[in-house]
mmCIF file of C-alpha atoms in Angstrom:
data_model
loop_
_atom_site.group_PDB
_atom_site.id
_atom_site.type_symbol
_atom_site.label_atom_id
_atom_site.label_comp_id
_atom_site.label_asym_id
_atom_site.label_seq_id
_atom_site.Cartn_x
_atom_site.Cartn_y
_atom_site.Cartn_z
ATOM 1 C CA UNK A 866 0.000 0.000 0.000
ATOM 2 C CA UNK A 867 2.717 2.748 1.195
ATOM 3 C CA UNK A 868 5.526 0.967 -1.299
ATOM 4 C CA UNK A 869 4.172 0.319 -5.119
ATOM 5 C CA UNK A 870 3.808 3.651 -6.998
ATOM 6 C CA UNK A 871 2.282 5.017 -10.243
ATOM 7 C CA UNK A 872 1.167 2.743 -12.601
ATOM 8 C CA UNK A 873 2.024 -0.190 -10.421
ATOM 9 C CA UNK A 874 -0.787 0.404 -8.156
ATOM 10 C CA UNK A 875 -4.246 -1.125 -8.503
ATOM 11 C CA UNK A 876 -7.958 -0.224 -7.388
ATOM 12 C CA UNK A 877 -7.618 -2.126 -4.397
ATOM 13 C CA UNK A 878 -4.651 -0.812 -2.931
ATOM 14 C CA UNK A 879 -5.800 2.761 -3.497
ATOM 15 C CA UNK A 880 -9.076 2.016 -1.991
ATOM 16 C CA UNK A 881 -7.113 0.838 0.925
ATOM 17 C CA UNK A 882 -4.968 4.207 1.411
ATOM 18 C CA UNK A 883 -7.711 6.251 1.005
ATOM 19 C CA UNK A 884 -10.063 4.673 3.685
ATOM 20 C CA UNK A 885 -7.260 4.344 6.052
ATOM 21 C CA UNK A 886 -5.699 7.925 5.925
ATOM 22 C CA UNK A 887 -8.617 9.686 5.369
ATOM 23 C CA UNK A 888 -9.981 8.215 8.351
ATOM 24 C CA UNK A 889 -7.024 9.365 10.260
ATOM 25 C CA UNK A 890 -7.483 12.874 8.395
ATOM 26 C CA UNK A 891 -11.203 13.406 9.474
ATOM 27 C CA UNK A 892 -10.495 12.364 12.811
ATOM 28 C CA UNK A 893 -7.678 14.840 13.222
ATOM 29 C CA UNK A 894 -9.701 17.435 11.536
ATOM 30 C CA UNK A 895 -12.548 17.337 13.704
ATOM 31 C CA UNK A 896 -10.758 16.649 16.570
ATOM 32 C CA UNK A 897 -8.877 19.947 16.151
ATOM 33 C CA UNK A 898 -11.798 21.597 15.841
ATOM 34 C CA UNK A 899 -13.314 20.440 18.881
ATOM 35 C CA UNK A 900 -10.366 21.483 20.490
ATOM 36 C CA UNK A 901 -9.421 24.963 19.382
ATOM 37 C CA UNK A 902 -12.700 25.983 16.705
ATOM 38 C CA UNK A 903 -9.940 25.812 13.868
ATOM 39 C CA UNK A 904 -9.647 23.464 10.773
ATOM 40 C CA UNK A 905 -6.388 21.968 10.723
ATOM 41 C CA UNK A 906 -7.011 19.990 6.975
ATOM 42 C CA UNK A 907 -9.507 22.616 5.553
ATOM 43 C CA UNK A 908 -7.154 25.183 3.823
ATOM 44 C CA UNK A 909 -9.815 26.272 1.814
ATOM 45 C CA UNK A 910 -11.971 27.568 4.704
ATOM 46 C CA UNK A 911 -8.675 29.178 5.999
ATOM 47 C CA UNK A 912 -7.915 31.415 3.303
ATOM 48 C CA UNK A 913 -11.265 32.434 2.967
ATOM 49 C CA UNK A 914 -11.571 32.684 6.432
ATOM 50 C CA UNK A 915 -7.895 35.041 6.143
ATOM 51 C CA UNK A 916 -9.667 37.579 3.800
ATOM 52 C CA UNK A 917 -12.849 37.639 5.391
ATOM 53 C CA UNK A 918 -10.637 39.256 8.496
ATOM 54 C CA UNK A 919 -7.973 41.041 6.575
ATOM 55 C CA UNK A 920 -11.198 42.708 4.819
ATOM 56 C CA UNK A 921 -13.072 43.408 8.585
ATOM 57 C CA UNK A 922 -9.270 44.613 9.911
ATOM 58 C CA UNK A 923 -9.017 41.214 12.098
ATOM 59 C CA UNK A 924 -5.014 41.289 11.353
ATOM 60 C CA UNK A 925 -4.557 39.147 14.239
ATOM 61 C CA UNK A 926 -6.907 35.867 13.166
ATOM 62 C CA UNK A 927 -6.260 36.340 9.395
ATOM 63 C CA UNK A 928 -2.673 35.957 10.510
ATOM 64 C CA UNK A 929 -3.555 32.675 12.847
ATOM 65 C CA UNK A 930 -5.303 31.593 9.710
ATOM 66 C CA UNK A 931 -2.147 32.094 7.667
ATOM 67 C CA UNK A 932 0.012 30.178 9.508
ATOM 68 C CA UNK A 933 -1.883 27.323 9.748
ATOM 69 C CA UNK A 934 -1.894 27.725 5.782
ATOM 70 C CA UNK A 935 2.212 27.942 5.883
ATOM 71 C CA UNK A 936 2.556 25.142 7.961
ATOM 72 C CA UNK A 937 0.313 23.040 5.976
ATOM 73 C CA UNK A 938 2.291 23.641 3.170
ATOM 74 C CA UNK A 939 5.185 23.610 5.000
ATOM 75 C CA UNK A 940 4.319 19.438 6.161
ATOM 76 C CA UNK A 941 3.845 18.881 2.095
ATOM 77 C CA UNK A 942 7.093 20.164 1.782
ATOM 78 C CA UNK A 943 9.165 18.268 3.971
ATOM 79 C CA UNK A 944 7.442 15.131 2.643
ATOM 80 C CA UNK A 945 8.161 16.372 -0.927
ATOM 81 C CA UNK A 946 12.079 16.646 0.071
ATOM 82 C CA UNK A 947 12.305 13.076 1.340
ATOM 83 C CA UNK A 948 10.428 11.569 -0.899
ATOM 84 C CA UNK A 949 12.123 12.979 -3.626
ATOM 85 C CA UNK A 950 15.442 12.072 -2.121
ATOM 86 C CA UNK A 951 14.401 8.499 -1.403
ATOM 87 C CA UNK A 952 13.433 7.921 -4.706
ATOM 88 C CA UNK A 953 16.715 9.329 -6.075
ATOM 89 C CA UNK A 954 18.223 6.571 -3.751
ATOM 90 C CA UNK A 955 15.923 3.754 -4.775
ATOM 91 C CA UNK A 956 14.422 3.547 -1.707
ATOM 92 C CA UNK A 957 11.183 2.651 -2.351
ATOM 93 C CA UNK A 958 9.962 2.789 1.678
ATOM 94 C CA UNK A 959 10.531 6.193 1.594
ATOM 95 C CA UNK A 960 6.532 6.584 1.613
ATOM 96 C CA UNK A 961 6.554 4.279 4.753
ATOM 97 C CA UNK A 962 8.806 6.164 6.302
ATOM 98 C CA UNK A 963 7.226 9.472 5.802
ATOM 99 C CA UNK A 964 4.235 7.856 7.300
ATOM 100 C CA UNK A 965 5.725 6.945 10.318
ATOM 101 C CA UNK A 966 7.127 10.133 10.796
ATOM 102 C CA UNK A 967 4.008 11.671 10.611
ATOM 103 C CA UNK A 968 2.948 9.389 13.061
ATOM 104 C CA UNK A 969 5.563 10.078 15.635
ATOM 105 C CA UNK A 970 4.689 13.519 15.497
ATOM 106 C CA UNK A 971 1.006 12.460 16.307
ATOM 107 C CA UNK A 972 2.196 10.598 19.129
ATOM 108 C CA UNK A 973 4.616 13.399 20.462
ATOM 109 C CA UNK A 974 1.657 16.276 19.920
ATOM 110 C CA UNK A 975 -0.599 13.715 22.172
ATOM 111 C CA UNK A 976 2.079 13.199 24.632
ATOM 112 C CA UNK A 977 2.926 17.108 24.807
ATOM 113 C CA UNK A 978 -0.990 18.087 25.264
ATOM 114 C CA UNK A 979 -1.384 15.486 28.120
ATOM 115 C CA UNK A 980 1.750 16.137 29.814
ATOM 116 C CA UNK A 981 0.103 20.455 29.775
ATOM 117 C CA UNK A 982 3.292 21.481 27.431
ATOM 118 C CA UNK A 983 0.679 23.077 25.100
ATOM 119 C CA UNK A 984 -1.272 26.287 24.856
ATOM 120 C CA UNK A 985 -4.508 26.238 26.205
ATOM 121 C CA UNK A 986 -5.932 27.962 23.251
ATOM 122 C CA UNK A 987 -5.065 25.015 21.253
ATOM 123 C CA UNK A 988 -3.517 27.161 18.541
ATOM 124 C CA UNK A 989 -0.026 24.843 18.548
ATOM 125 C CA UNK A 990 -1.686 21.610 18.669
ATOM 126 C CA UNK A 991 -3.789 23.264 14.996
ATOM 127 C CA UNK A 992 -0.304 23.525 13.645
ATOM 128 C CA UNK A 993 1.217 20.754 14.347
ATOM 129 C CA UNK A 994 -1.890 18.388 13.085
ATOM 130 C CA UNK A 995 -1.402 21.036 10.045
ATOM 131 C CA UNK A 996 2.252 19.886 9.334
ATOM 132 C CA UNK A 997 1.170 16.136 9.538
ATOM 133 C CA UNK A 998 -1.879 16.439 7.600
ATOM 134 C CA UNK A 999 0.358 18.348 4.945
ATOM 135 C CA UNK A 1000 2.810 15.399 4.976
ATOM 136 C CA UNK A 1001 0.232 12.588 4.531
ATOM 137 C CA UNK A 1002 -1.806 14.817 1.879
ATOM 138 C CA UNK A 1003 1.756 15.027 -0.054
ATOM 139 C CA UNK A 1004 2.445 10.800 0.556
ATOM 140 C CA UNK A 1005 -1.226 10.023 -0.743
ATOM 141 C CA UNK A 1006 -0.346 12.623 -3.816
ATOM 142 C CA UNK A 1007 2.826 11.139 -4.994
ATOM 143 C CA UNK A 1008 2.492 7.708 -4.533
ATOM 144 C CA UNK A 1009 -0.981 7.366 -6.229
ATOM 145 C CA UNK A 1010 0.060 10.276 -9.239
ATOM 146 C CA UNK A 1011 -3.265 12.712 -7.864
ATOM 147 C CA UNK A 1012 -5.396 9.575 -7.802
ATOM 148 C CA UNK A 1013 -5.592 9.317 -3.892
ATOM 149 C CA UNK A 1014 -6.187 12.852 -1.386
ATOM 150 C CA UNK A 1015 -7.174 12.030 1.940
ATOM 151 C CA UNK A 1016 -7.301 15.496 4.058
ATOM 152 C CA UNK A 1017 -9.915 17.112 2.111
ATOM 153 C CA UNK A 1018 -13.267 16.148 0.107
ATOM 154 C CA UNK A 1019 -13.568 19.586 -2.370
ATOM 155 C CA UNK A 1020 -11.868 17.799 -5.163
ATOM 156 C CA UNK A 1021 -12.996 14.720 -4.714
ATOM 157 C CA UNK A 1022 -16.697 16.039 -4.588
ATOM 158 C CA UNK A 1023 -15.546 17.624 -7.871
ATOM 159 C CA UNK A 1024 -14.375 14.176 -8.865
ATOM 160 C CA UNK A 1025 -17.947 11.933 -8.464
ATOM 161 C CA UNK A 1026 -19.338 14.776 -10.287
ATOM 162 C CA UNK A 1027 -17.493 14.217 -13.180
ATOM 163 C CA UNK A 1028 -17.270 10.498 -13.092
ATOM 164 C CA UNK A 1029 -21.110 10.359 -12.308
ATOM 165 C CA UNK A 1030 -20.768 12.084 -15.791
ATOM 166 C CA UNK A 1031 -19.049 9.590 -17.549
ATOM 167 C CA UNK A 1032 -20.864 6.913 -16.591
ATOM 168 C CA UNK A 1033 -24.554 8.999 -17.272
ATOM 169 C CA UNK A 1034 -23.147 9.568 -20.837
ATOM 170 C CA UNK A 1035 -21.942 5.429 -21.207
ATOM 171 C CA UNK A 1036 -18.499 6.856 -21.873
ATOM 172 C CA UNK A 1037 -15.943 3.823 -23.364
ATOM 173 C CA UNK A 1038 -14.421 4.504 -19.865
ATOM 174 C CA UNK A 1039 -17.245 3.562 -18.190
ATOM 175 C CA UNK A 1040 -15.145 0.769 -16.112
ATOM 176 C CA UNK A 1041 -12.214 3.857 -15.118
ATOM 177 C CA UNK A 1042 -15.645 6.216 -14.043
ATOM 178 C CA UNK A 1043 -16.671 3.272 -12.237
ATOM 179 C CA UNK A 1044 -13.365 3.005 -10.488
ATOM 180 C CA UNK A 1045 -12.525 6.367 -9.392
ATOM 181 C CA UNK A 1046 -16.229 6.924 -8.391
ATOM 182 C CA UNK A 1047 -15.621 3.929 -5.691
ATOM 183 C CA UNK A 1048 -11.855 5.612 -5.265
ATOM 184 C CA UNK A 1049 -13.607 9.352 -4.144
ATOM 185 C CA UNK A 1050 -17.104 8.156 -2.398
ATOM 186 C CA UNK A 1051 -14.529 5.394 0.018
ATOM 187 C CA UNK A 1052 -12.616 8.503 0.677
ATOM 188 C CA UNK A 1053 -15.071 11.315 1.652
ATOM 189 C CA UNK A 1054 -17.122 8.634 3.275
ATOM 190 C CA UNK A 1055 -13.992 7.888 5.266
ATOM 191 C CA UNK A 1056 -12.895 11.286 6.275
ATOM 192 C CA UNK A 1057 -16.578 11.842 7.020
ATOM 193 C CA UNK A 1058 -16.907 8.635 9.357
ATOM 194 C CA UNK A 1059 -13.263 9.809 10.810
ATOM 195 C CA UNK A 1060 -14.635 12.631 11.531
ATOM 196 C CA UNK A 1061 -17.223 11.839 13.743
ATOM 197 C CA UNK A 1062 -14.826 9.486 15.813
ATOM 198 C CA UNK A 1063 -12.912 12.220 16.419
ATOM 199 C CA UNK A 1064 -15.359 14.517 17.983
ATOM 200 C CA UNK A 1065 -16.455 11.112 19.670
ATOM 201 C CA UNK A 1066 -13.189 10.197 21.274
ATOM 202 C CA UNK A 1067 -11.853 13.624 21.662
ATOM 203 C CA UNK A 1068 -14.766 14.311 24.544
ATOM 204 C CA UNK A 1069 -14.100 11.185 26.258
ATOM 205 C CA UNK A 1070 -10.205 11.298 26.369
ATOM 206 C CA UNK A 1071 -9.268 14.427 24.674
ATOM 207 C CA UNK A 1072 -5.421 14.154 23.917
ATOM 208 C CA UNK A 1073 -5.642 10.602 23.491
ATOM 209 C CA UNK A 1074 -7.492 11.106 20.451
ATOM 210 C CA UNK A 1075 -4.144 12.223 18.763
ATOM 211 C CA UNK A 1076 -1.865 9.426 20.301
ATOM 212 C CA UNK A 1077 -4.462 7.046 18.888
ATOM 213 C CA UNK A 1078 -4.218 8.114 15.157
ATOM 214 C CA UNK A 1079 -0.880 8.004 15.626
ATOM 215 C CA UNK A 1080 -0.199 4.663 16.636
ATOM 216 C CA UNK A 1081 -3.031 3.801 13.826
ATOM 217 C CA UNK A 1082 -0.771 5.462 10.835
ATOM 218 C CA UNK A 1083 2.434 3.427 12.563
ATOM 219 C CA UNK A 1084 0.695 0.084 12.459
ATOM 220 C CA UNK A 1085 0.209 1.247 8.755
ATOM 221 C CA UNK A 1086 2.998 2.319 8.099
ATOM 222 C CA UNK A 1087 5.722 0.306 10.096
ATOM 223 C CA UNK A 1088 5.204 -3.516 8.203
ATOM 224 C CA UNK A 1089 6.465 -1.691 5.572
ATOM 225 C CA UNK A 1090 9.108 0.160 6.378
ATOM 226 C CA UNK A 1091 10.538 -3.078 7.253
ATOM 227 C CA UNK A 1092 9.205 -5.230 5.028
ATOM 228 C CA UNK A 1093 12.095 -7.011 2.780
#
């Protein structure tokens, strides 16, 4: 799931990545928002949310909503670097790897809020779920060539539209519209059902809820780090 790439994946191994991480993505998503009223996945909302203050004069929240933003992209960047670099090696559990970072950082962010090392607005615990959710958006990217986003549902929304389209019209693709109709429904239907877990387990154990998806993404990730 985290090592084939491209054109050597297949619908089931995609279906499998998207169900799993966008469950994890939903779940942090809504979790943050239950903790601190702010969208740690949804970088849509935040930039519109950013010029809906910068055009009232709230310079302090349009610059929150930045920097969630920048770190974002700043988690698809660092996941962009290694990958690339992994790849120029050959090492084809670079996407593995990446995961399990990400979910070391879950598990540290969990660890930090329930040990009190965090603000009480919440505000650093949004950032860092930002970063992760910007390195598993960038993994899901890569490996799958677009195919596979699992931290947010406007494109995929776009993408039953237009497969919903091709199979109305009996395109000669009518088996690929098929396909990536499953592919987008399994994923917003996962980040949708992660979502509500979230909110779920983030009233009964609050932190915990983070130290959970992280030790999730490592037992997804870790069999194939060291898998021969």
């Amino acid at each position: 799931m985290l090592i084939r790439e491209g054109n050597e994946r297949n619908q089931s191994i995609d279906l499998r990545l998207a169900a799993m991480l966008s469950l994890v993505a939903g779940a942090l998503n809504a979790a943050g928002f239950e903790l601190a009223g702010l969208f740690s996945a949804n970088m849509t909302g935040n930039i519109s949310a950013m010029a809906d203050n910068l055009a009232k004069g709230g310079w302090g929240a349009a610059l929150l909503f930045g920097l969630i933003v920048v770190v974002f992209i700043l988690g698809a960047l660092i996941a962009g670097l290694l990958i690339e670099a992994g790849r120029q090696r050959g090492k084809r559990r670079i996407y593995a790897a990446v995961v399990a970072m990400e979910a070391a950082l879950l598990i540290l962010t969990g660890l930090a809020a329930l040990a009190g090392l965090t603000g009480a607005d919440g505000v650093e615990i949004i950032c860092l779920l930002a970063v992760a959710l910007g390195m598993q958006n960038a993994v899901s990217t890569r490996i799958s060539r677009a195919r596979v986003r699992t931290t947010h549902v406007s494109g995929m929304a776009t993408d039953i539209g237009l497969s919903l389209a091709g199979l109305w019209l009996r395109s000669a693709e009518s088996a690929r519209y098929r396909g990536l109709l499953a592919l987008h429904v399994t994923t917003i239907l996962a980040f949708l059902g992660g979502g509500v877990m979230g909110v779920v387990l983030h009233r009964i154990a609050g932190p915990v809820t983070f130290l959970c998806c992280g030790l999730l993404l490592a037992l997804i990730a870790l069999p194939e780090v060291f898998r021969r």
